[in-house]
Coordinates of C-alpha atoms in Angstrom, one line a residue:
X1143 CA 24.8 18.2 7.7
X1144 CA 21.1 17.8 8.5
X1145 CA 21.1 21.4 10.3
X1146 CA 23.1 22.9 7.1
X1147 CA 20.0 20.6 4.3
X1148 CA 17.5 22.8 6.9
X1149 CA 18.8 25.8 6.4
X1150 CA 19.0 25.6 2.5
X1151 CA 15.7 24.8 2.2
X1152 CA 14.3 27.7 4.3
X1153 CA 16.3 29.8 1.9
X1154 CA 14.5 28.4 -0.8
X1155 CA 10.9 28.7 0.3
X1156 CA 11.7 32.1 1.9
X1157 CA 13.0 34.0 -1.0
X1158 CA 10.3 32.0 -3.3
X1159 CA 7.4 33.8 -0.5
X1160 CA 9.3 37.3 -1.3
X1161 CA 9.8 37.3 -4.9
X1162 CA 6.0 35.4 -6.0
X1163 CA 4.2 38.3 -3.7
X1164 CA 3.8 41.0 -6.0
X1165 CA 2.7 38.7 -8.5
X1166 CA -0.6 36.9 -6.9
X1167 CA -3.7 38.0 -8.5
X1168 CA -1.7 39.5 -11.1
X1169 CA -3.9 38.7 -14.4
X1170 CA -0.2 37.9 -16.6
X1171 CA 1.2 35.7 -13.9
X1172 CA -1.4 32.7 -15.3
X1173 CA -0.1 33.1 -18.7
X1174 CA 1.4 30.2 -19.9
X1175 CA 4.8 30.6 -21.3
X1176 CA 6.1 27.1 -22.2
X1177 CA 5.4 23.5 -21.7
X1178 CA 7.3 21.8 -18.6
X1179 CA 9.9 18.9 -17.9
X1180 CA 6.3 16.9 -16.4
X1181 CA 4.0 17.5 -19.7
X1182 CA 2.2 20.4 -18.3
X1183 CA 1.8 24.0 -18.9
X1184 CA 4.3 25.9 -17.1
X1185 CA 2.8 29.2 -15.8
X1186 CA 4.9 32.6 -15.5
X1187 CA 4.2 32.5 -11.9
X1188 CA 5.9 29.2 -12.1
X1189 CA 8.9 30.7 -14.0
X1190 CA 9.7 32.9 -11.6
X1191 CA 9.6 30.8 -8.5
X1192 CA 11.6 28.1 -10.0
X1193 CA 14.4 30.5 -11.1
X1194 CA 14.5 32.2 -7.7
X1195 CA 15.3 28.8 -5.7
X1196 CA 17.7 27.7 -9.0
X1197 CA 19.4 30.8 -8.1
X1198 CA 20.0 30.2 -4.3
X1199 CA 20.5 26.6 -5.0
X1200 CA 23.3 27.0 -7.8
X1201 CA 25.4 28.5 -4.3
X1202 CA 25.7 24.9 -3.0
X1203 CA 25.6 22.5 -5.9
X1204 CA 24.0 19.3 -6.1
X1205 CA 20.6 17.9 -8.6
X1206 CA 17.6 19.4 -8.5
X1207 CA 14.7 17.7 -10.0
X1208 CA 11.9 20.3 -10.6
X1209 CA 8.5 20.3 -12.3
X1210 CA 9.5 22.6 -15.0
X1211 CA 13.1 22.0 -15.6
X1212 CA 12.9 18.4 -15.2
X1213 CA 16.5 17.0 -13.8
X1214 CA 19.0 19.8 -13.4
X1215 CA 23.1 19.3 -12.6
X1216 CA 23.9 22.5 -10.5
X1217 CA 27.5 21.2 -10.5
X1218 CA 29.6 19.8 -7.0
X1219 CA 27.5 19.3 -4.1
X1220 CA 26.4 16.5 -1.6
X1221 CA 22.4 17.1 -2.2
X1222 CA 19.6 16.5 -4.2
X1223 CA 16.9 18.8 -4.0
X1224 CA 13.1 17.6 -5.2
X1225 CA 11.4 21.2 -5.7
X1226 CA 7.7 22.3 -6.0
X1227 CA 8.6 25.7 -6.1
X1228 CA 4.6 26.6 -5.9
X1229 CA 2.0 24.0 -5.1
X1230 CA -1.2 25.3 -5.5
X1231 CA -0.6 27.8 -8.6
X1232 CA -4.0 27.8 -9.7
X1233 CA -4.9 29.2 -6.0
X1234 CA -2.1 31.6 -6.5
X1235 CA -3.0 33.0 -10.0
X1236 CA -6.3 33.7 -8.8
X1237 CA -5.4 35.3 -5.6
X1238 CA -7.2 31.8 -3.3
X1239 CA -5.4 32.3 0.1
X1240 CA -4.0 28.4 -0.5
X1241 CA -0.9 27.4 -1.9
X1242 CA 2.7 26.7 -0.5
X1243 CA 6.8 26.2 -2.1
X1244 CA 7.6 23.0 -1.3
X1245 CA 11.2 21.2 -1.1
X1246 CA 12.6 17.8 0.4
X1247 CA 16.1 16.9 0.7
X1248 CA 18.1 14.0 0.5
X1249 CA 21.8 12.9 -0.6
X1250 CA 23.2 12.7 -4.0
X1251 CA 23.1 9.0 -4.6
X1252 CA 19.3 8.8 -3.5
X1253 CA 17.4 6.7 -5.5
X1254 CA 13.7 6.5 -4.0
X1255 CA 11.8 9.0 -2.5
X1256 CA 12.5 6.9 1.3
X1257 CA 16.2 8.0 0.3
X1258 CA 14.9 11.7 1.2
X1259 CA 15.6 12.8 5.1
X1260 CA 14.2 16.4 4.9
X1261 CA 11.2 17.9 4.2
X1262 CA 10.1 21.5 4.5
X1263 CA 6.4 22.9 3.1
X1264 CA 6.0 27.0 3.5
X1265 CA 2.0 28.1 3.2
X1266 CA 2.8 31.4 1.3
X1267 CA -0.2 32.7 2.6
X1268 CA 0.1 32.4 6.6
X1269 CA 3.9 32.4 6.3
X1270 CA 3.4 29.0 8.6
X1271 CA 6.8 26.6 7.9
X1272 CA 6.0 22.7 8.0
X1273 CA 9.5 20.6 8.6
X1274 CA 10.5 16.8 9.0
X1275 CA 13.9 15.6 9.5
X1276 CA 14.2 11.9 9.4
X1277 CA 14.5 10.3 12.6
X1278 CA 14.3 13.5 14.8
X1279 CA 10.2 13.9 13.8
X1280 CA 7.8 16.7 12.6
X1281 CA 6.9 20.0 13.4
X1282 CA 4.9 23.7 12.7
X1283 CA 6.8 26.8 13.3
X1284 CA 4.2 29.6 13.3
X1285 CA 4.9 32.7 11.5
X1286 CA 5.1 34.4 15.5
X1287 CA 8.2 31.9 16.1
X1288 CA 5.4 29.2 17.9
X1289 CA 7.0 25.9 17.5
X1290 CA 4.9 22.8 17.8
X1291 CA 5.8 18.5 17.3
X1292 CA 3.7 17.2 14.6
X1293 CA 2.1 13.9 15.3
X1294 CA -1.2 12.4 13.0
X1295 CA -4.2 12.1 15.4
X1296 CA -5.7 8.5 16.6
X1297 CA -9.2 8.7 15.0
X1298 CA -11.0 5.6 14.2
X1299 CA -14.7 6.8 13.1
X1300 CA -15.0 7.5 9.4
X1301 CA -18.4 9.4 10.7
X1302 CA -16.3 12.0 12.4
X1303 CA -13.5 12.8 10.1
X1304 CA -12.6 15.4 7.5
X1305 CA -10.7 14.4 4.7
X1306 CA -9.1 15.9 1.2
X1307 CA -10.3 13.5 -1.3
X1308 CA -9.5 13.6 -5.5
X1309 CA -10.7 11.4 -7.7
X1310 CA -13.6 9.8 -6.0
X1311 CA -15.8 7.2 -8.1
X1312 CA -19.6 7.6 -7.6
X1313 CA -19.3 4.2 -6.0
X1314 CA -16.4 5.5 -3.6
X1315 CA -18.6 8.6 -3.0
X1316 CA -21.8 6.0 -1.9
X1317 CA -19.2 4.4 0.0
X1318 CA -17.9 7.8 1.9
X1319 CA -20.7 9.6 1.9
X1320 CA -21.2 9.9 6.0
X1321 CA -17.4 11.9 5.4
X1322 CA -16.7 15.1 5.5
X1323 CA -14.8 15.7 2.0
X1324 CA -12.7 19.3 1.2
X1325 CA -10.8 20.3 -1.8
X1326 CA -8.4 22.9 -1.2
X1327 CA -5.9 22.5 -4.6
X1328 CA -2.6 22.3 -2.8
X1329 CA -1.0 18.4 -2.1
X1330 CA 1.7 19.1 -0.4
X1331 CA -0.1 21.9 1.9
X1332 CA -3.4 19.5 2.2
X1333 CA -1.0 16.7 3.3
X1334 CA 0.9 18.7 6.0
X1335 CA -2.8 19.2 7.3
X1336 CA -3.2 16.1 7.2
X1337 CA -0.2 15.3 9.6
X1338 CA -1.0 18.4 11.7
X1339 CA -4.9 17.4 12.3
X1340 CA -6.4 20.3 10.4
X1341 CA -7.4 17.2 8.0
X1342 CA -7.9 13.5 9.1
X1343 CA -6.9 12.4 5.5
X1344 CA -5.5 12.9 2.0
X1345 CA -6.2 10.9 -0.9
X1346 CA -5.7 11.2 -4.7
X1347 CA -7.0 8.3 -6.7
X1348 CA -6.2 9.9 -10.1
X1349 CA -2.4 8.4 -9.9
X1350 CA -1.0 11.6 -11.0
X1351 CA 0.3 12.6 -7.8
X1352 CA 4.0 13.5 -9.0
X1353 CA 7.1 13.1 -7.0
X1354 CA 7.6 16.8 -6.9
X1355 CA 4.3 17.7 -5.2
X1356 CA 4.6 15.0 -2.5
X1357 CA 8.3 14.9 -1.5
X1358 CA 8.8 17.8 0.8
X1359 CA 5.7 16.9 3.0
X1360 CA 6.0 13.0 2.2
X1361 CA 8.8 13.6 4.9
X1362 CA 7.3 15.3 7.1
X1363 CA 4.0 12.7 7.2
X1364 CA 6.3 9.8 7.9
X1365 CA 8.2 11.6 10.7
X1366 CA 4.7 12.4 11.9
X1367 CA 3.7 8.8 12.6
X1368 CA 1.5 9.0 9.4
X1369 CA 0.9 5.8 6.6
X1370 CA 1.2 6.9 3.1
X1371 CA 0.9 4.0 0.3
X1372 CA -0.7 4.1 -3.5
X1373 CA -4.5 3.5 -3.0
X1374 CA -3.7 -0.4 -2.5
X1375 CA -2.0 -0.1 0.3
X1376 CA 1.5 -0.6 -1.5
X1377 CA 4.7 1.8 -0.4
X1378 CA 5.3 4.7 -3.4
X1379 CA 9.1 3.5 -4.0
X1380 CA 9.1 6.5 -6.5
X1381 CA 11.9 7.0 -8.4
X1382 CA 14.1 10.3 -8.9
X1383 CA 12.3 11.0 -11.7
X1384 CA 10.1 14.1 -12.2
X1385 CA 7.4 11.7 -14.4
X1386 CA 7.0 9.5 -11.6
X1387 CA 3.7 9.2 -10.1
X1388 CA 1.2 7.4 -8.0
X1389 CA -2.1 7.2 -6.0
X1390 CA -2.2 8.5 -2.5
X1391 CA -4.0 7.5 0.7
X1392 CA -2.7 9.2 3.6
X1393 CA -3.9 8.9 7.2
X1394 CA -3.1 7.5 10.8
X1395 CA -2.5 3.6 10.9
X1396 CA -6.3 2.8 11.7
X1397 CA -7.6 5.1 9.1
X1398 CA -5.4 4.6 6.1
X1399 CA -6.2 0.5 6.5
X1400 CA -10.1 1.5 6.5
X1401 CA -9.7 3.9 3.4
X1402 CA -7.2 1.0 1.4
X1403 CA -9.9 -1.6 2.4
X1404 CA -12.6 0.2 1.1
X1405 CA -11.3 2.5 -2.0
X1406 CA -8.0 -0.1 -3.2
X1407 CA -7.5 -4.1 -2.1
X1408 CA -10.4 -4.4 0.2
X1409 CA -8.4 -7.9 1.3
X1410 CA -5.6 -5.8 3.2
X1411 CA -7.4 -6.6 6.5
X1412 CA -6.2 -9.7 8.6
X1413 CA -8.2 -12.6 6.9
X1414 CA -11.5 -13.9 9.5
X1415 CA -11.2 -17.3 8.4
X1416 CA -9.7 -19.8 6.0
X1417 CA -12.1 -22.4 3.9
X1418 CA -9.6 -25.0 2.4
X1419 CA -10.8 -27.2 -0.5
X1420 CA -9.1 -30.2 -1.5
X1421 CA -8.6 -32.9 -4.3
X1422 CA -9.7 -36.7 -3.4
X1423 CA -6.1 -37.9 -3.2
X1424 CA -3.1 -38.6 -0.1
X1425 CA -1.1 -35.8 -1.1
X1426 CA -3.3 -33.2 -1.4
X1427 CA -5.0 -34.2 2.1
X1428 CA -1.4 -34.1 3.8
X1429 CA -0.8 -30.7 2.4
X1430 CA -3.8 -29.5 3.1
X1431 CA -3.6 -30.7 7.3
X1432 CA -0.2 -28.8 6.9
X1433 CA -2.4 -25.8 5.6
X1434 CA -4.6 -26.6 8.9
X1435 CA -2.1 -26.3 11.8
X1436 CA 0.1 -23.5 10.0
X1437 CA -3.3 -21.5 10.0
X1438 CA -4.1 -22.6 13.6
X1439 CA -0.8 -21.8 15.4
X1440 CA -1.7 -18.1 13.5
X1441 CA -4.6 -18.2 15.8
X1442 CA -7.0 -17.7 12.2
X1443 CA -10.1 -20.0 12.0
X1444 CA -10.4 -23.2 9.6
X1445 CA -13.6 -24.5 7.5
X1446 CA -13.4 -27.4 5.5
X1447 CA -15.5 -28.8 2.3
X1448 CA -17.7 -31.9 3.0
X1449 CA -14.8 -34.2 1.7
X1450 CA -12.1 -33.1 4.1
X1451 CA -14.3 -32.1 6.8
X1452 CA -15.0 -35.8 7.6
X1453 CA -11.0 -36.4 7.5
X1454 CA -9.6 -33.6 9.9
X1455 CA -13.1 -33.2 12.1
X1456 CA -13.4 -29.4 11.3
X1457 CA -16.2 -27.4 10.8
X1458 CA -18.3 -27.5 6.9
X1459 CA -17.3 -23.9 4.7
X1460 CA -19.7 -21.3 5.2
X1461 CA -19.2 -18.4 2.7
X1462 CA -20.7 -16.4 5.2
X1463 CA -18.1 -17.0 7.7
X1464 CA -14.5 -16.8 5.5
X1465 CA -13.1 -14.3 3.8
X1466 CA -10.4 -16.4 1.9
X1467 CA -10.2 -20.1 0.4
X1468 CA -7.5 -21.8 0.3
X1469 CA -7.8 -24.8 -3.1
X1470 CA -5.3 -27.1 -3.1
X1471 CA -5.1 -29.6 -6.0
X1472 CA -5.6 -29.5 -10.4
X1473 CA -7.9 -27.3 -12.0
X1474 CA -11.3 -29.0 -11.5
X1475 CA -10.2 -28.6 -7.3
X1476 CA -10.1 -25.0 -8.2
X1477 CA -13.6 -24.9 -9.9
X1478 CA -15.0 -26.4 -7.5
X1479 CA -13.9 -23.8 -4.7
X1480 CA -14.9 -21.0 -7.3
X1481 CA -18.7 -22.7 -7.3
X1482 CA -18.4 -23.0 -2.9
X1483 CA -17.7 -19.2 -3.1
X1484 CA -20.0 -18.7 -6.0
X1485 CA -19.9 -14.7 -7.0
X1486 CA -18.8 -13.6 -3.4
X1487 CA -15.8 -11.5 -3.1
X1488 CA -14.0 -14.4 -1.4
X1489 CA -10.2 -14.6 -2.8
X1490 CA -9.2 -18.1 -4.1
X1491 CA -5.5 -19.4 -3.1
X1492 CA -4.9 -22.0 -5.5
X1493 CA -2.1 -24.7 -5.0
X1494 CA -1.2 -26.7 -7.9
X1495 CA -1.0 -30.3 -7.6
X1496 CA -2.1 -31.1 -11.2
X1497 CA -0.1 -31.6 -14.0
X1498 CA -1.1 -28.3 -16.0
X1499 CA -2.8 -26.0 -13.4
X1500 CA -3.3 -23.3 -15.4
X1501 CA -5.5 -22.0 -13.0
X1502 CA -3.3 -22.0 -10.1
X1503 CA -1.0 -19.5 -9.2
X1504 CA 1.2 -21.2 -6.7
X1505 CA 3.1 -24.4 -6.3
X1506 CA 2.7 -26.6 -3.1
X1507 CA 6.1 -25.7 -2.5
X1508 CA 5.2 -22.0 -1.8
X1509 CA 2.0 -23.1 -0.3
X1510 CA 3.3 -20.9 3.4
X1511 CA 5.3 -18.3 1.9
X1512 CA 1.8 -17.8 0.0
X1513 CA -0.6 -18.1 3.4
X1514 CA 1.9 -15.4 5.0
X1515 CA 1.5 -13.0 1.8
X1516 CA -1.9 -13.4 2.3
X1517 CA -2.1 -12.9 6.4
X1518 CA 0.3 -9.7 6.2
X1519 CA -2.1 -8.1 3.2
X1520 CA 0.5 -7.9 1.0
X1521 CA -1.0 -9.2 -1.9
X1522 CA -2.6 -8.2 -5.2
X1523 CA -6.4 -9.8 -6.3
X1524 CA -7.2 -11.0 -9.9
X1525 CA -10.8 -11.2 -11.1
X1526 CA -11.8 -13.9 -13.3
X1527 CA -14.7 -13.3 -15.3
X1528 CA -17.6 -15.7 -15.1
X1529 CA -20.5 -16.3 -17.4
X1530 CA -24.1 -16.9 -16.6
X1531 CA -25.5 -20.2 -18.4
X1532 CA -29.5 -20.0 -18.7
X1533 CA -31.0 -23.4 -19.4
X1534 CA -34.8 -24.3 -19.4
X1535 CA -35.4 -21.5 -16.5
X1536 CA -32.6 -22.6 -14.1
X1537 CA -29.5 -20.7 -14.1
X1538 CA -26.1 -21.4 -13.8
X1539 CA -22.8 -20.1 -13.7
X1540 CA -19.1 -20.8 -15.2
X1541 CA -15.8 -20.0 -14.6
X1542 CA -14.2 -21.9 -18.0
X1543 CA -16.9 -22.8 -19.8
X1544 CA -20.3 -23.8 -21.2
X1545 CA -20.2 -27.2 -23.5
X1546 CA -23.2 -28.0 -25.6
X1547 CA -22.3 -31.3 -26.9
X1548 CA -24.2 -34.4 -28.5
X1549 CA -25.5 -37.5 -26.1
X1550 CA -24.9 -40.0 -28.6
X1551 CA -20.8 -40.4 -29.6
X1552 CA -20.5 -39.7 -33.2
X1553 CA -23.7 -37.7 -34.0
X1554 CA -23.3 -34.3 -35.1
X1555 CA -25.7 -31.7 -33.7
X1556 CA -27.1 -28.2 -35.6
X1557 CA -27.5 -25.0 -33.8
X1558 CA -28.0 -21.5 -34.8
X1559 CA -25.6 -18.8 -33.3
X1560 CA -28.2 -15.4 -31.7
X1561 CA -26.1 -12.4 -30.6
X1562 CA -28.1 -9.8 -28.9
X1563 CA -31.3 -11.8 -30.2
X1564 CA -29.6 -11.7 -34.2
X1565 CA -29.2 -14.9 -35.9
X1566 CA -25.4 -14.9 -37.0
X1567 CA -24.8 -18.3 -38.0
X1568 CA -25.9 -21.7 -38.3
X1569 CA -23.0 -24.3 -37.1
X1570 CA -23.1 -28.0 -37.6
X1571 CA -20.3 -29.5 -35.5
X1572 CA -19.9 -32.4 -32.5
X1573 CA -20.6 -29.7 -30.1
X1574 CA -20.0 -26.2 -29.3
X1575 CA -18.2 -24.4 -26.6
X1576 CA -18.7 -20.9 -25.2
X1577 CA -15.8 -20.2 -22.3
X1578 CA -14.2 -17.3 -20.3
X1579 CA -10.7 -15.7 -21.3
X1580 CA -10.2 -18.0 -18.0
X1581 CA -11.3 -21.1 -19.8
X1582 CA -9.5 -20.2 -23.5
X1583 CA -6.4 -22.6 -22.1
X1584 CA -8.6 -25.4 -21.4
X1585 CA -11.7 -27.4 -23.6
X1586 CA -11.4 -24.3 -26.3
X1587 CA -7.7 -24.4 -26.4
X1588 CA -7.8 -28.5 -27.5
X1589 CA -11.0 -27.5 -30.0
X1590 CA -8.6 -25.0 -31.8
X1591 CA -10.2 -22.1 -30.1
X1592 CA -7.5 -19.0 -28.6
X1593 CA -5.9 -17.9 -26.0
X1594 CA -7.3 -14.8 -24.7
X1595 CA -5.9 -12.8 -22.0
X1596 CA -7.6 -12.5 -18.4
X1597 CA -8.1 -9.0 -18.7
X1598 CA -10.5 -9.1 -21.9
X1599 CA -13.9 -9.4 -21.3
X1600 CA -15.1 -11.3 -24.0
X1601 CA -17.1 -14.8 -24.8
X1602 CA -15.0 -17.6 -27.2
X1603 CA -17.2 -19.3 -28.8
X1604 CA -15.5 -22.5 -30.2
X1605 CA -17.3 -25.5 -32.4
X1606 CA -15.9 -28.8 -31.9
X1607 CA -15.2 -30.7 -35.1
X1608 CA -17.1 -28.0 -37.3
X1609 CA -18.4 -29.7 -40.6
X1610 CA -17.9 -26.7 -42.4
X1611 CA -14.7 -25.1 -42.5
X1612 CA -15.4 -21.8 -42.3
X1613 CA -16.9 -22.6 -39.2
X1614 CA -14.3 -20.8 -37.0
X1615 CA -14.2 -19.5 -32.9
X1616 CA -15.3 -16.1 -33.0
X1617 CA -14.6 -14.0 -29.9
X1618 CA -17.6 -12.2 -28.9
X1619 CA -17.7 -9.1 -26.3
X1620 CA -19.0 -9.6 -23.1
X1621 CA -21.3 -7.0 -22.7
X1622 CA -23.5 -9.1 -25.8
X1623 CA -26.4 -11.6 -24.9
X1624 CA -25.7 -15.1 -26.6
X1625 CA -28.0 -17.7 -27.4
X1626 CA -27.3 -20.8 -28.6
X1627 CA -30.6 -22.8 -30.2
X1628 CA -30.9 -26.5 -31.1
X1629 CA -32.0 -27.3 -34.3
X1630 CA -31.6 -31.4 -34.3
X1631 CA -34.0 -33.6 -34.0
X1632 CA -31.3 -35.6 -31.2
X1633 CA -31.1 -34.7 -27.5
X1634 CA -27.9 -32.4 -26.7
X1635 CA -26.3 -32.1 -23.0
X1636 CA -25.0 -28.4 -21.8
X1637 CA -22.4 -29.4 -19.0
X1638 CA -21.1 -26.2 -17.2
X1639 CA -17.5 -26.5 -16.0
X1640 CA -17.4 -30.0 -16.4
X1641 CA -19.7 -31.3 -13.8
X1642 CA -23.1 -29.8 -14.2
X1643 CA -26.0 -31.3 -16.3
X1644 CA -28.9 -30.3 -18.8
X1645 CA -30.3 -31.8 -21.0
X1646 CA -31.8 -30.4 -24.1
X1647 CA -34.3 -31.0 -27.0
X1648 CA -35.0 -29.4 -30.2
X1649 CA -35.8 -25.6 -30.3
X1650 CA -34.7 -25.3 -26.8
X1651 CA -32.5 -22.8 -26.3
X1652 CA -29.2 -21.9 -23.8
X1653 CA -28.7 -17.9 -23.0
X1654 CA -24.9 -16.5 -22.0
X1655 CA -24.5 -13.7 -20.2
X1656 CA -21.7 -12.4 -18.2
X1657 CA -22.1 -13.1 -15.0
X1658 CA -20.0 -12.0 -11.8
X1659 CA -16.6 -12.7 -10.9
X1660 CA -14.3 -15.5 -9.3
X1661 CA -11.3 -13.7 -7.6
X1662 CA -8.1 -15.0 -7.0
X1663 CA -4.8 -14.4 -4.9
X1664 CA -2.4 -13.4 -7.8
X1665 CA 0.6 -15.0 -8.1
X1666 CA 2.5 -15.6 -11.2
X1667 CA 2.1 -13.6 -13.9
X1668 CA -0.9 -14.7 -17.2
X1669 CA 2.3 -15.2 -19.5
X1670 CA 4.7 -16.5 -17.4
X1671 CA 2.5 -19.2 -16.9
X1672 CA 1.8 -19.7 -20.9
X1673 CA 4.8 -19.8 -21.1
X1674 CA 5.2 -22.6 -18.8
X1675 CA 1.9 -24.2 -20.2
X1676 CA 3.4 -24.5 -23.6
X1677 CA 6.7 -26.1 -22.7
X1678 CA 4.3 -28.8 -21.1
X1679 CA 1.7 -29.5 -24.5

């Protein structure tokens, strides 16, 4: 069966090569002549190419899903064929020696592109054929009948590789810029180069990588000992669907974890060390010397804060020296871990042990099933926008909020509201409160303020007990300066996340800004846990 998928598909490319000749450089071959099955315009060129491997594909039956047809029934047969009849037609059109016919091959009832057990990329140019079969491995068959096992290479120095990169940030360029970086217009040809060691990598950041470019030479970079993931390190698990589509890093083991690390979740790497940060109570201290020994017998390194350090006679947390913290108790636990990291790129493994935990993610009872996500990299990072609290020349910073608030119970306190150095509004209420998205379900939420989404970037800023009622929360973005000014004659206190202290005096003023980010090992989704957060208030 697999010989019989093989010799289909070099019937495809083949008579593709013969019937596209005549038309490179040929100025009406670019023409555009409808819009595809994918979105895109579908060149004549294209036309032609698809219609020529429909034609010896209709002889065996099956699906084909191609870019410009979309999903195609050719009637009874056992295959389904994914088809980039030419990749690279830009290079083709314009008569650029660099572009290929590309085709993978898997059974009918295949779902994913793993479902796929043959690939086969022809350059149209050199005539060379690139061909994986699952299991059996990958190989180059020169256009002289040369025949040569495909295997990635074992590189380790980004300083002395050459990779075909798409989509590169100016801050992934600063990051890369000691790599050698080509663009050749032709993924599934650039990949197979990849795989043969013409190229030491392929990546597309741009996530619009479709099925049908990739499949044919997916195949034969897997049977070549290469990793190919999205740009987080996450397998494609594409569909059978020509709209599918996805990021691509592509390189030997070593490489592909350095590229993932530096371009996607930069967390993929085996964690250094643990910090673990506990609440002041039995239970949390038992789970947290479970925490301890799991960690140990997984030969990974333990710090502890001050509290627990004294208990199980580890080392203090140095930020310098972990690269994850693992907080195990309510929501003020987890603040406190977020101020031990401060704005270092330290991920935050929160256990919940409180009654609401809003911030936490996980429940003790997932507390190793979380620590194993975690150790094998397969995990996602949230970031938690944090704001910058300015107070008589000493700075601070939040995670949920900022409360100005009155030092005497029952005294109301006048402020005026500055955005971007404009007076908005003067507010005459108990207090005010200016929070995170992260800290709209906590102080804000009981002051009648919303709830915002993680994924805004914005300021609430919330009065408590307004005298006015028109004195409403107004959501403020977070690219704005706000100042907040105090116009009574009595003494205010600005406490920052519930545990820091100023105090303040008439025409003394507090400055928010966005600050940096807290970042956290994401585990339940932001609604799933509203969801559960209402049921509770």
């Amino acid at each position: 069966m697999v010989m019989e998928a093989l010799k289909i598909a070099l019937e495809v490319v083949n008579e593709v090569h013969k019937k596209i000749k005549p038309l490179i450089g040929w100025e009406k071959a670019g023409e555009t002549v409808k819009i595809g099955a994918d979105g895109t315009p579908t060149k004549r060129i294209d036309v032609v190419a698809e219609e020529t491997a429909i034609e010896v594909l209709e002889k065996y039956g099956g699906i084909l899903v191609s870019e410009e047809v979309g999903t195609l029934n050719l009637g009874e047969g056992e295959y389904i064929y994914v088809l980039d009849p030419i990749d690279g037609t830009y290079n083709a059109i314009k008569d650029i020696p660099f572009y290929a016919s590309s085709i993978a091959i898997g059974y009918r009832d295949a779902k994913t592109i793993d479902d796929l057990f043959l690939g086969v990329v022809k350059n149209l140019v050199t005539g060379d054929i690139y061909y994986g079969i699952k299991g059996e491995g990958s190989y180059l068959v020169k256009e002289n009948g040369r025949k040569k096992k495909l295997e990635v290479n074992k590189k380790s120095e980004l300083r002395e590789i050459s990779i075909s990169a798409y989509g590169l940030s100016r801050e992934s360029l600063e990051l890369l810029k000691n790599i050698r970086v080509r663009l050749f217009g032709a993924t599934a040809l650039e990949m197979c180069f990849t795989v043969s060691g013409a190229l030491d990598a392929y990546i597309n950041l741009n996530k619009n990588a479709r099925l049908v470019d990739i499949a044919g030479a997916y195949v034969i970079c897997k049977e070549g000992n290469a990793v190919i993931t999205d740009v987080n390190g996450k397998p494609l698990n594409m569909k059978m669907d020509v709209r599918e589509k996805s990021t691509i890093v592509l390189a030997n083991p070593i490489l592909h974890r350095k590229f993932v690390s530096i371009l996607g979740n930069k967390w993929i790497l085996k964690p250094i060390a643990f910090g673990v940060v506990v609440k002041d109570n039995k239970e949390a201290i038992e789970l947290a010397k479970k925490a301890i020994n799991y960690l140990k017998s997984k030969n990974i390194p333990v710090y502890c804060d001050k509290f627990l350090k004294s208990i199980v006679n580890e080392k203090e947390i140095d930020k310098k020296k972990i690269s994850h913290v693992i907080a195990i108790g309510g929501d003020g636990t987890i603040l406190k871990a977020a101020r031990i990291v401060n704005n270092e790129p330290i991920p935050i493994l929160a256990i919940n042990l409180g009654r609401v935990g809003f911030l936490a993610d996980f429940s003790k009872e997932e507390l190793f099933k979380a620590i194993d996500l975690v150790i094998s990299g397969n995990y996602d990072v949230i970031k938690r926008e944090k704001i910058s609290c300015k107070v008589k020349r000493r700075r601070y910073n939040a995670l949920n909020e900022v409360v100005i608030i009155t030092k005497n119970p029952a005294k109301i306190l006048e402020f005026s509201l500055y955005i971007n150095n404009k007076k908005v509004e003067e507010i005459r209420a108990d207090g005010l409160i200016i929070s995170t998205p992260t800290g709209s379900t906590a102080y804000s939420l009981s002051a009648g303020g919303p709830i915002v989404d993680n994924s805004v970037s914005c300021f609430i800023i919330t009065p408590i007990c307004p005298f006015k009622l028109s004195s409403r929360p107004l959501v403020v973005g977070s690219q704005n300066k706000v100042e907040i000014e105090l116009n009574s004659d009595k003494r205010a206190l600005v406490v920052i996340d519930g545990s820091v202290e100023e105090e303040i005096k008439k025409g003394e003023r507090v400055e928010i800004e966005k600050d940096g980010y807290s970042y956290f090992v994401k585990g339940k989704d932001f609604y799933e846990k509203l969801k559960e957060f209402t049921k509770m208030v």
